[in-house]
Amino acid sequence: MSTTRENGSLYTSIQNKIATIEFGHPASNSFPSELLERLRKEFQKLSDNEEVNVIILKSEVEKAFCAGASFDELVAIENLEQGKKFFSGFANVINAMRACKKLIIGRIHGKTVGGGVGLAAACDYAMATEAAAIKLSELTIGIGPFVIAPAVERKMGLAALSELSLAAHEWKNAYWAQEKGLFAKVFDSISDLDKEVALLSEKLASYNPQALQEMKNILWENTSHWDNLLIDRAAVSGELVLSEFTKNALAKFKK
């Protein structure tokens, strides 16, 4: 099923120590600010839930995995304060994923753009289908993937971040993303992906929760400064989105 709600949908189910978060939006599973805030709060809530050992992050199946931030909200930005707030949406979610005490498995079933790539990179373990091509197209409209760059670089390395960011017009296929470390495994079909996600999550949920949390701490070592770094990056994007170049580029997309 696809949601028709203007601000999208977000549902969480918990079974056998596994929490599954599923988000959706009519515009290719993109994120308006309200939905990003709901996702941030959900990660924070599950972090302290003793009935949860592992989290699965997924989106509605009929569309792309995530088309990034809301285009309608992007074109409506009129000042620096609005710009910083808009770009802080993904910053806050990535920081919530980083600080979450539970390991997060990403189930990436389709194309992923911009902030969606950041979400995949912020997962502790991500698996995908062959359809899960990725792209960072921000430079084409005069901004850059500044907020998500630390998460992408941490997972894929500086060279891959550079290639993705500078070749902003190019899609990279799922096997390229696997080779660079974003995806642990790539499958032919969604059904095969779901089987493997279920198998891994069940295994992890059966392990010592304290050991899982300590492993999470090690995986995210030396990232505590991201609380400030990502918000500072959001301010940079918020300023650039007001530039004449970006306003003209966005106007072309609106036509």
XYZ file of N, CA and C in Angstrom:
765
model
N 0.832 -1.201 0.000
C 0.000 0.000 0.000
C 0.869 1.254 0.000
N 0.415 2.292 -0.677
C 1.099 3.575 -0.681
C 0.266 4.582 0.094
N 0.926 5.380 0.900
C 0.201 6.404 1.628
C -0.216 7.536 0.690
N -1.337 8.141 0.979
C -1.774 9.326 0.223
C -1.735 10.566 1.105
N -1.229 10.420 2.324
C -1.201 11.540 3.258
C -0.183 12.576 2.810
N -0.575 13.831 2.836
C 0.265 14.925 2.334
C 1.597 15.006 3.071
N 1.566 14.773 4.384
C 2.796 14.830 5.177
C 3.435 13.468 5.371
N 2.931 12.466 4.637
C 3.536 11.147 4.702
C 3.046 10.329 5.877
N 3.618 9.146 5.999
C 3.226 8.238 7.079
C 4.458 7.611 7.704
N 4.318 7.196 8.944
C 5.398 6.510 9.647
C 4.771 5.561 10.657
N 5.088 4.284 10.500
C 4.531 3.267 11.392
C 5.654 2.419 11.962
N 5.513 2.020 13.221
C 6.481 1.138 13.862
C 5.767 -0.074 14.438
N 6.300 -1.253 14.154
C 5.795 -2.480 14.759
C 6.950 -3.157 15.496
N 6.638 -3.787 16.603
C 7.663 -4.465 17.410
C 7.253 -5.923 17.601
N 8.157 -6.822 17.244
C 7.897 -8.246 17.390
C 9.213 -8.974 17.625
N 9.242 -9.785 18.659
C 10.417 -10.598 18.974
C 11.698 -9.763 19.088
N 11.567 -8.636 19.782
C 12.701 -7.738 20.041
C 13.174 -6.958 18.805
N 12.401 -7.045 17.711
C 12.765 -6.344 16.482
C 11.727 -5.255 16.203
N 12.177 -4.012 16.109
C 11.288 -2.898 15.749
C 11.461 -2.596 14.269
N 10.352 -2.527 13.544
C 10.395 -2.179 12.128
C 9.730 -0.825 11.923
N 10.509 0.128 11.456
C 9.996 1.461 11.123
C 9.771 1.503 9.614
N 8.554 1.850 9.208
C 8.251 1.992 7.781
C 7.712 3.387 7.518
N 8.364 4.102 6.604
C 7.914 5.447 6.254
C 7.424 5.470 4.808
N 6.600 6.459 4.514
C 6.113 6.593 3.149
C 5.644 8.002 2.853
N 5.683 8.352 1.591
C 5.178 9.649 1.151
C 4.794 9.536 -0.314
N 3.688 10.195 -0.735
C 3.248 10.095 -2.134
C 4.306 10.504 -3.154
N 5.193 11.437 -2.776
C 6.229 11.908 -3.695
C 7.494 11.066 -3.544
N 7.430 9.837 -4.025
C 8.592 8.929 -4.057
C 9.276 8.769 -2.703
N 8.462 8.680 -1.660
C 8.984 8.498 -0.300
C 9.983 9.586 0.097
N 9.675 10.807 -0.299
C 10.485 11.951 0.137
C 10.044 12.369 1.538
N 10.808 13.269 2.127
C 10.575 13.646 3.516
C 10.245 15.122 3.683
N 8.997 15.467 3.985
C 8.713 16.811 4.494
C 9.270 16.923 5.911
N 9.425 18.131 6.391
C 10.037 18.351 7.707
C 9.302 17.632 8.824
N 7.980 17.628 8.742
C 7.183 16.981 9.791
C 7.494 15.494 9.895
N 7.680 14.833 8.752
C 7.969 13.399 8.755
C 9.377 13.122 9.264
N 10.335 13.973 8.916
C 11.689 13.830 9.450
C 11.690 13.955 10.968
N 10.906 14.894 11.491
C 10.842 15.079 12.939
C 10.220 13.857 13.613
N 9.217 13.290 12.989
C 8.610 12.070 13.537
C 9.613 10.920 13.543
N 10.417 10.811 12.488
C 11.425 9.750 12.421
C 12.495 9.955 13.489
N 12.917 11.194 13.676
C 13.905 11.487 14.723
C 13.394 11.041 16.085
N 12.170 11.416 16.410
C 11.585 11.061 17.700
C 11.436 9.550 17.856
N 11.147 8.872 16.759
C 10.960 7.415 16.815
C 12.272 6.721 17.161
N 13.367 7.155 16.545
C 14.672 6.573 16.881
C 15.024 6.835 18.350
N 14.733 8.020 18.824
C 15.024 8.341 20.222
C 14.191 7.487 21.170
N 12.934 7.282 20.825
C 12.049 6.474 21.669
C 12.493 5.014 21.692
N 12.808 4.462 20.535
C 13.216 3.060 20.455
C 14.569 2.824 21.105
N 15.396 3.860 21.124
C 16.715 3.744 21.744
C 16.619 3.317 23.202
N 15.577 3.772 23.898
C 15.418 3.482 25.328
C 14.384 2.387 25.609
N 13.883 1.758 24.553
C 12.871 0.714 24.722
C 13.559 -0.629 24.980
N 13.386 -1.169 26.183
C 14.047 -2.420 26.545
C 13.450 -3.628 25.835
N 12.314 -3.426 25.173
C 11.696 -4.518 24.409
C 12.243 -4.594 22.983
N 13.205 -3.729 22.671
C 13.777 -3.675 21.324
C 15.283 -3.885 21.390
N 15.782 -4.828 20.575
C 17.227 -5.041 20.457
C 17.776 -4.560 19.122
N 16.928 -4.581 18.093
C 17.356 -4.245 16.734
C 16.248 -3.447 16.052
N 16.640 -2.533 15.157
C 15.674 -1.735 14.396
C 15.885 -1.974 12.902
N 14.793 -2.168 12.185
C 14.823 -2.235 10.714
C 14.198 -0.946 10.180
N 14.878 -0.301 9.251
C 14.341 0.906 8.601
C 14.001 0.558 7.159
N 12.742 0.804 6.778
C 12.300 0.500 5.419
C 11.312 1.562 4.963
N 10.997 1.547 3.662
C 9.985 2.461 3.143
C 8.980 1.680 2.316
N 7.915 2.372 1.925
C 6.863 1.713 1.163
C 7.412 1.171 -0.153
N 6.900 0.028 -0.544
C 7.594 -0.759 -1.553
C 7.349 -0.326 -2.989
N 6.284 0.379 -3.290
C 5.968 0.646 -4.690
C 6.791 1.762 -5.317
N 7.622 2.427 -4.549
C 8.326 3.609 -5.041
C 9.833 3.470 -4.830
N 10.514 4.578 -5.029
C 11.909 4.676 -4.630
C 12.021 4.442 -3.125
N 13.210 4.063 -2.670
C 13.411 3.964 -1.219
C 13.224 5.323 -0.586
N 13.891 6.338 -1.138
C 13.739 7.697 -0.601
C 14.261 8.709 -1.607
N 13.423 9.695 -1.918
C 13.803 10.744 -2.868
C 14.388 11.974 -2.170
N 14.762 11.826 -0.894
C 15.369 12.940 -0.185
C 14.351 13.857 0.465
N 14.707 15.118 0.594
C 13.848 16.089 1.267
C 12.721 16.559 0.347
N 11.726 17.170 0.942
C 10.558 17.655 0.208
C 10.931 18.779 -0.754
N 10.638 18.586 -2.029
C 10.928 19.627 -3.026
C 10.051 20.851 -2.794
N 8.799 20.637 -2.441
C 7.883 21.761 -2.215
C 8.385 22.659 -1.091
N 8.905 22.055 -0.023
C 9.442 22.848 1.087
C 10.744 23.538 0.692
N 11.535 22.876 -0.130
C 12.812 23.446 -0.572
C 12.588 24.742 -1.345
N 11.657 24.713 -2.290
C 11.433 25.899 -3.129
C 10.729 27.016 -2.366
N 10.160 26.698 -1.199
C 9.435 27.710 -0.422
C 10.331 28.464 0.559
N 11.607 28.084 0.671
C 12.517 28.737 1.616
C 12.751 30.187 1.199
N 12.587 31.095 2.166
C 12.691 32.524 1.859
C 13.767 33.255 2.646
N 14.306 32.648 3.702
C 15.325 33.330 4.502
C 16.279 32.318 5.127
N 17.343 32.838 5.753
C 18.385 31.979 6.316
C 17.857 31.066 7.414
N 16.984 31.593 8.249
C 16.444 30.794 9.343
C 15.654 29.604 8.823
N 14.806 29.849 7.824
C 14.031 28.767 7.216
C 14.955 27.748 6.551
N 15.995 28.244 5.893
C 16.938 27.362 5.214
C 17.663 26.444 6.185
N 18.174 27.010 7.253
C 18.882 26.200 8.241
C 17.949 25.169 8.864
N 16.726 25.579 9.180
C 15.750 24.654 9.780
C 15.430 23.516 8.823
N 15.227 23.830 7.545
C 14.905 22.812 6.555
C 16.013 21.770 6.467
N 17.249 22.209 6.311
C 18.360 21.275 6.133
C 18.758 20.584 7.439
N 18.314 21.129 8.563
C 18.573 20.470 9.850
C 17.720 19.220 10.022
N 16.698 19.047 9.175
C 15.829 17.875 9.292
C 16.591 16.573 9.182
N 17.349 16.418 8.103
C 18.147 15.198 7.947
C 19.303 15.164 8.932
N 19.847 16.330 9.287
C 20.910 16.371 10.287
C 20.433 15.769 11.603
N 19.242 16.149 12.017
C 18.706 15.656 13.289
C 18.404 14.159 13.244
N 17.919 13.676 12.100
C 17.641 12.241 11.983
C 18.938 11.435 11.995
N 19.929 11.875 11.245
C 21.209 11.153 11.222
C 21.837 11.138 12.611
N 21.765 12.249 13.327
C 22.297 12.269 14.688
C 21.504 11.363 15.621
N 20.198 11.266 15.411
C 19.381 10.358 16.229
C 19.744 8.910 15.927
N 20.018 8.586 14.678
C 20.442 7.232 14.306
C 21.814 6.925 14.895
N 22.695 7.905 14.837
C 24.039 7.738 15.395
C 23.990 7.497 16.893
N 23.148 8.259 17.597
C 23.081 8.176 19.054
C 22.187 7.041 19.547
N 21.381 6.469 18.667
C 20.474 5.383 19.050
C 21.280 4.207 19.607
N 20.830 3.662 20.715
C 21.547 2.562 21.368
C 21.377 1.237 20.637
N 20.436 1.187 19.720
C 20.135 -0.061 19.013
C 20.742 -0.057 17.614
N 21.204 -1.216 17.173
C 21.709 -1.346 15.809
C 20.556 -1.185 14.818
N 20.831 -0.514 13.708
C 19.811 -0.208 12.706
C 20.177 -0.897 11.392
N 19.248 -1.700 10.887
C 19.420 -2.382 9.602
C 18.616 -1.628 8.549
N 19.259 -1.245 7.471
C 18.565 -0.573 6.377
C 18.121 -1.557 5.318
N 16.852 -1.486 4.934
C 16.286 -2.344 3.882
C 15.978 -1.429 2.691
N 16.905 -1.395 1.737
C 16.871 -0.408 0.659
C 16.380 -1.095 -0.621
N 15.118 -0.884 -0.965
C 14.520 -1.663 -2.048
C 14.523 -0.960 -3.407
N 14.832 0.337 -3.433
C 14.751 1.065 -4.702
C 15.667 2.265 -4.738
N 15.501 3.101 -5.750
C 16.377 4.252 -5.957
C 16.415 5.171 -4.737
N 17.573 5.767 -4.542
C 17.810 6.583 -3.356
C 18.592 7.824 -3.750
N 18.070 8.995 -3.363
C 18.665 10.269 -3.771
C 18.934 11.136 -2.549
N 20.004 11.928 -2.593
C 20.270 12.954 -1.582
C 20.195 12.449 -0.157
N 19.268 13.037 0.618
C 19.127 12.665 2.018
C 18.845 11.198 2.225
N 18.228 10.545 1.230
C 17.990 9.112 1.328
C 19.289 8.323 1.373
N 20.298 8.790 0.630
C 21.617 8.162 0.682
C 22.212 8.346 2.081
N 21.960 9.522 2.664
C 22.416 9.766 4.028
C 21.786 8.812 5.023
N 20.488 8.538 4.865
C 19.812 7.579 5.747
C 20.434 6.194 5.618
N 20.664 5.762 4.375
C 21.264 4.443 4.155
C 22.647 4.373 4.793
N 23.412 5.458 4.654
C 24.766 5.489 5.212
C 24.756 5.505 6.735
N 23.717 6.064 7.324
C 23.625 6.145 8.782
C 23.122 4.848 9.406
N 22.656 3.916 8.581
C 22.309 2.590 9.096
C 23.601 1.847 9.452
N 23.516 0.987 10.444
C 24.702 0.234 10.846
C 25.006 -0.904 9.889
N 23.980 -1.350 9.187
C 24.129 -2.447 8.221
C 23.010 -2.266 7.216
N 23.335 -2.181 5.935
C 22.304 -1.962 4.926
C 22.394 -3.011 3.837
N 21.218 -3.481 3.422
C 21.119 -4.422 2.311
C 20.140 -3.860 1.296
N 20.311 -4.271 0.028
C 19.548 -3.621 -1.037
C 19.200 -4.599 -2.146
N 18.333 -4.139 -3.056
C 18.071 -4.875 -4.288
C 18.866 -4.235 -5.429
N 18.853 -4.916 -6.568
C 19.537 -4.387 -7.748
C 18.967 -3.045 -8.183
N 17.729 -2.767 -7.787
C 17.078 -1.508 -8.191
C 17.529 -0.316 -7.369
N 18.355 -0.547 -6.362
C 18.713 0.512 -5.424
C 19.891 1.353 -5.913
N 19.720 2.002 -7.046
C 20.725 2.948 -7.530
C 20.729 4.187 -6.636
N 21.861 4.866 -6.575
C 21.997 6.033 -5.702
C 22.532 7.232 -6.478
N 22.191 8.422 -5.981
C 22.676 9.653 -6.630
C 22.679 10.790 -5.614
N 23.721 11.614 -5.674
C 23.781 12.868 -4.914
C 23.775 13.999 -5.938
N 22.607 14.559 -6.186
C 22.425 15.522 -7.278
C 22.467 16.976 -6.825
N 22.866 17.221 -5.582
C 22.729 18.561 -5.012
C 23.492 19.649 -5.773
N 24.675 19.335 -6.270
C 25.460 20.365 -6.972
C 24.747 20.871 -8.221
N 23.876 20.059 -8.798
C 23.180 20.475 -10.022
C 22.212 21.624 -9.766
N 21.815 21.820 -8.505
C 20.936 22.952 -8.189
C 21.642 24.004 -7.328
N 22.972 23.914 -7.266
C 23.718 24.990 -6.624
C 23.958 24.847 -5.141
N 23.590 23.692 -4.580
C 23.926 23.434 -3.172
C 24.848 22.215 -3.156
N 24.970 21.521 -2.057
C 25.816 20.335 -1.984
C 25.302 19.401 -0.908
N 25.772 18.152 -0.904
C 25.318 17.183 0.099
C 26.063 17.349 1.429
N 26.106 18.580 1.903
C 26.973 18.909 3.036
C 26.536 18.218 4.333
N 25.234 18.175 4.580
C 24.739 17.600 5.836
C 25.013 16.103 5.905
N 24.782 15.405 4.810
C 24.923 13.947 4.838
C 26.347 13.487 4.541
N 27.209 14.400 4.093
C 28.567 14.026 3.690
C 29.335 13.266 4.765
N 29.280 13.681 6.048
C 30.015 12.920 7.058
C 29.565 11.468 7.166
N 28.257 11.237 7.059
C 27.746 9.871 7.140
C 28.173 9.054 5.923
N 28.119 9.662 4.742
C 28.515 8.963 3.517
C 30.009 8.674 3.531
N 30.804 9.661 3.939
C 32.255 9.460 3.985
C 32.636 8.390 5.001
N 31.971 8.387 6.140
C 32.260 7.382 7.177
C 32.023 5.970 6.654
N 30.969 5.788 5.877
C 30.620 4.458 5.397
C 31.361 4.084 4.107
N 31.553 5.046 3.204
C 32.050 4.728 1.867
C 33.450 5.245 1.563
N 33.931 6.190 2.382
C 35.246 6.755 2.144
C 35.182 8.059 1.358
N 36.254 8.831 1.435
C 36.297 10.140 0.805
C 36.250 10.054 -0.722
N 36.904 9.047 -1.286
C 36.923 8.920 -2.749
C 35.519 8.680 -3.300
N 34.764 7.814 -2.642
C 33.397 7.535 -3.099
C 32.502 8.753 -2.909
N 32.660 9.453 -1.780
C 31.900 10.685 -1.562
C 32.199 11.688 -2.669
N 33.464 11.822 -3.015
C 33.869 12.756 -4.063
C 33.239 12.376 -5.397
N 33.292 11.101 -5.738
C 32.744 10.651 -7.016
C 31.236 10.864 -7.081
N 30.544 10.534 -6.003
C 29.096 10.715 -5.952
C 28.717 12.193 -6.035
N 29.423 13.021 -5.292
C 29.069 14.437 -5.188
C 29.382 15.207 -6.461
N 30.547 14.946 -7.054
C 30.977 15.727 -8.210
C 30.329 15.252 -9.505
N 30.090 13.955 -9.620
C 29.334 13.438 -10.770
C 27.854 13.476 -10.403
N 27.386 14.669 -10.132
C 26.045 14.861 -9.551
C 24.923 14.480 -10.494
N 25.242 14.338 -11.777
C 24.231 13.992 -12.780
C 24.109 12.486 -12.974
N 24.995 11.711 -12.354
C 25.072 10.273 -12.617
C 24.433 9.425 -11.521
N 23.726 8.387 -11.956
C 23.277 7.344 -11.033
C 24.405 6.325 -10.889
N 24.632 5.867 -9.661
C 25.552 4.764 -9.406
C 24.714 3.541 -9.036
N 24.996 2.404 -9.658
C 24.142 1.251 -9.416
C 24.427 0.607 -8.057
N 23.555 -0.304 -7.685
C 23.621 -0.904 -6.344
C 24.919 -1.677 -6.121
N 25.457 -2.266 -7.201
C 26.695 -3.035 -7.039
C 27.888 -2.112 -6.817
N 27.850 -0.935 -7.435
C 28.883 0.072 -7.147
C 28.797 0.474 -5.678
N 27.577 0.703 -5.195
C 27.381 1.087 -3.793
C 27.833 -0.020 -2.846
N 27.634 -1.273 -3.259
C 28.111 -2.394 -2.443
C 29.640 -2.432 -2.420
N 30.236 -2.256 -3.584
C 31.706 -2.264 -3.684
C 32.332 -1.180 -2.809
N 31.647 -0.032 -2.697
C 32.173 1.081 -1.918
C 31.802 0.990 -0.428
N 30.982 0.011 -0.057
C 30.711 -0.196 1.363
C 29.374 0.293 1.879
N 28.560 0.914 1.014
C 27.265 1.396 1.481
C 26.327 0.228 1.772
N 26.288 -0.738 0.873
C 25.454 -1.928 1.041
C 26.332 -3.135 1.350
N 25.880 -3.937 2.317
C 26.615 -5.155 2.639
C 26.317 -6.255 1.621
N 25.052 -6.303 1.173
C 24.639 -7.324 0.206
C 23.623 -6.717 -0.752
N 23.583 -7.251 -1.970
C 22.613 -6.823 -2.986
C 21.905 -8.061 -3.520
N 20.581 -7.969 -3.660
C 19.780 -9.129 -4.056
C 19.006 -8.857 -5.343
N 18.623 -9.946 -6.015
C 17.887 -9.848 -7.276
C 16.470 -9.336 -7.078
N 15.891 -9.640 -5.932
C 14.470 -9.343 -5.733
C 14.203 -8.843 -4.324
N 13.052 -8.199 -4.161
C 12.645 -7.730 -2.840
C 12.393 -8.906 -1.900
N 11.855 -9.985 -2.424
C 11.585 -11.142 -1.568
C 12.876 -11.729 -1.006
N 13.917 -11.789 -1.829
C 15.214 -12.276 -1.335
C 15.797 -11.307 -0.308
N 15.638 -10.014 -0.575
C 16.102 -9.003 0.378
C 15.395 -9.167 1.716
N 14.089 -9.320 1.684
C 13.320 -9.435 2.924
C 13.706 -10.682 3.721
N 13.979 -11.774 3.027
C 14.406 -12.994 3.721
C 15.712 -12.759 4.476
N 16.652 -12.082 3.823
C 17.954 -11.851 4.448
C 17.868 -10.835 5.580
N 17.043 -9.799 5.400
C 16.840 -8.819 6.471
C 16.227 -9.499 7.692
N 15.242 -10.357 7.465
C 14.603 -11.079 8.572
C 15.593 -11.988 9.266
N 16.401 -12.711 8.498
C 17.386 -13.631 9.074
C 18.402 -12.890 9.932
N 18.957 -11.802 9.401
C 19.968 -11.051 10.151
C 19.367 -10.416 11.400
N 18.192 -9.816 11.278
C 17.576 -9.150 12.426
C 17.242 -10.151 13.532
N 16.781 -11.338 13.148
C 16.484 -12.374 14.149
C 17.752 -12.834 14.861
N 18.835 -12.984 14.101
C 20.113 -13.370 14.707
C 20.580 -12.302 15.692
N 20.576 -11.049 15.236
C 21.052 -9.961 16.100
C 20.187 -9.818 17.342
N 18.867 -9.977 17.176
C 17.954 -9.825 18.304
C 18.171 -10.889 19.373
N 18.796 -11.997 18.988
C 19.045 -13.085 19.946
C 20.353 -12.921 20.709
N 21.166 -11.936 20.321
C 22.462 -11.734 20.951
C 22.326 -10.895 22.223
N 23.397 -10.826 22.980
C 23.435 -10.062 24.221
C 23.228 -8.572 23.918
N 22.140 -7.970 24.435
C 21.871 -6.552 24.145
C 23.013 -5.629 24.546
N 23.698 -5.959 25.640
C 24.821 -5.113 26.077
C 25.961 -5.170 25.079
N 26.200 -6.360 24.532
C 27.262 -6.508 23.533
C 26.909 -5.740 22.256
N 25.626 -5.784 21.875
C 25.182 -5.041 20.696
C 25.379 -3.548 20.893
N 25.046 -3.051 22.080
C 25.195 -1.619 22.341
C 26.661 -1.216 22.337
N 27.513 -2.046 22.922
C 28.942 -1.729 22.917
C 29.498 -1.732 21.496
N 28.989 -2.660 20.667
C 29.421 -2.699 19.270
C 28.992 -1.434 18.545
N 27.773 -0.993 18.837
C 27.275 0.250 18.242
C 28.179 1.418 18.645
N 28.556 1.486 19.906
C 29.436 2.563 20.379
C 30.756 2.580 19.617
N 31.300 1.396 19.357
C 32.575 1.304 18.647
C 32.412 1.744 17.190
N 31.311 1.324 16.579
C 31.086 1.675 15.178
C 30.988 3.187 14.963
N 30.502 3.891 16.000
C 30.294 5.337 15.873
C 31.288 6.149 16.709
N 32.419 5.546 17.012
C 33.446 6.238 17.790
C 33.893 7.515 17.072
N 34.192 8.540 17.857
C 34.728 9.806 17.334
C 33.748 10.567 16.440
N 32.450 10.414 16.715
C 31.458 11.162 15.938
C 30.582 12.051 16.826
N 30.921 12.190 18.098
C 30.073 12.978 19.001
C 29.985 14.441 18.571
N 30.993 14.916 17.837
C 30.985 16.309 17.376
C 29.973 16.550 16.261
N 29.358 15.487 15.746
C 28.374 15.643 14.678
C 27.145 16.436 15.121
N 26.859 16.447 16.407
C 25.714 17.235 16.884
C 25.819 18.671 16.410
N 27.024 19.214 16.471
C 27.252 20.587 16.011
C 27.610 20.644 14.522
N 28.427 19.687 14.075
C 28.914 19.701 12.698
C 27.772 19.680 11.683
N 26.813 18.789 11.876
C 25.746 18.646 10.882
C 24.832 19.866 10.857
N 24.620 20.477 12.005
C 23.804 21.699 12.050
C 24.541 22.858 11.387
N 25.852 22.919 11.597
C 26.649 23.938 10.909
C 26.577 23.750 9.390
N 26.616 22.493 8.951
C 26.506 22.196 7.521
C 25.116 22.594 7.002
N 24.094 22.404 7.829
C 22.731 22.786 7.440
C 22.643 24.289 7.197
N 23.376 25.057 8.006
C 23.376 26.507 7.835
C 24.028 26.906 6.509
N 25.077 26.181 6.111
C 25.731 26.453 4.828
C 24.749 26.211 3.681
N 24.053 25.072 3.737
C 23.072 24.758 2.700
C 21.931 25.768 2.703
N 21.528 26.175 3.903
C 20.448 27.140 4.033
C 20.779 28.478 3.414
N 22.059 28.830 3.426
C 22.488 30.087 2.790
C 22.558 29.932 1.272
N 23.106 28.802 0.819
C 23.264 28.593 -0.619
C 21.927 28.478 -1.347
N 20.920 27.932 -0.669
C 19.634 27.732 -1.332
C 18.967 29.064 -1.675
N 19.428 30.137 -1.033
C 18.896 31.470 -1.315
C 19.643 32.171 -2.446
N 20.691 31.529 -2.971
C 21.490 32.152 -4.020
C 20.696 32.251 -5.320
N 21.097 33.178 -6.154
C 20.423 33.372 -7.433
C 20.525 32.115 -8.296
N 21.686 31.464 -8.265
C 21.887 30.240 -9.049
C 20.854 29.186 -8.673
N 20.713 28.946 -7.363
C 19.801 27.898 -6.906
C 18.351 28.262 -7.157
N 18.006 29.522 -6.929
C 16.636 29.947 -7.199
C 16.257 29.738 -8.673
N 17.193 30.055 -9.571
C 16.956 29.860 -11.006
C 16.853 28.371 -11.361
N 17.737 27.564 -10.732
C 17.722 26.123 -11.004
C 16.425 25.491 -10.526
N 15.971 25.887 -9.346
C 14.726 25.326 -8.802
C 13.518 25.773 -9.625
N 13.574 27.002 -10.148
C 12.476 27.506 -10.965
C 12.269 26.653 -12.223
N 13.383 26.129 -12.770
C 13.290 25.271 -13.955
C 12.577 23.971 -13.631
N 12.847 23.425 -12.419
C 12.201 22.178 -12.024
C 10.713 22.385 -11.759
N 10.353 23.578 -11.340
C 8.949 23.857 -11.007
C 8.080 23.926 -12.257
N 8.680 24.239 -13.392
C 7.907 24.425 -14.634
C 7.379 23.096 -15.154
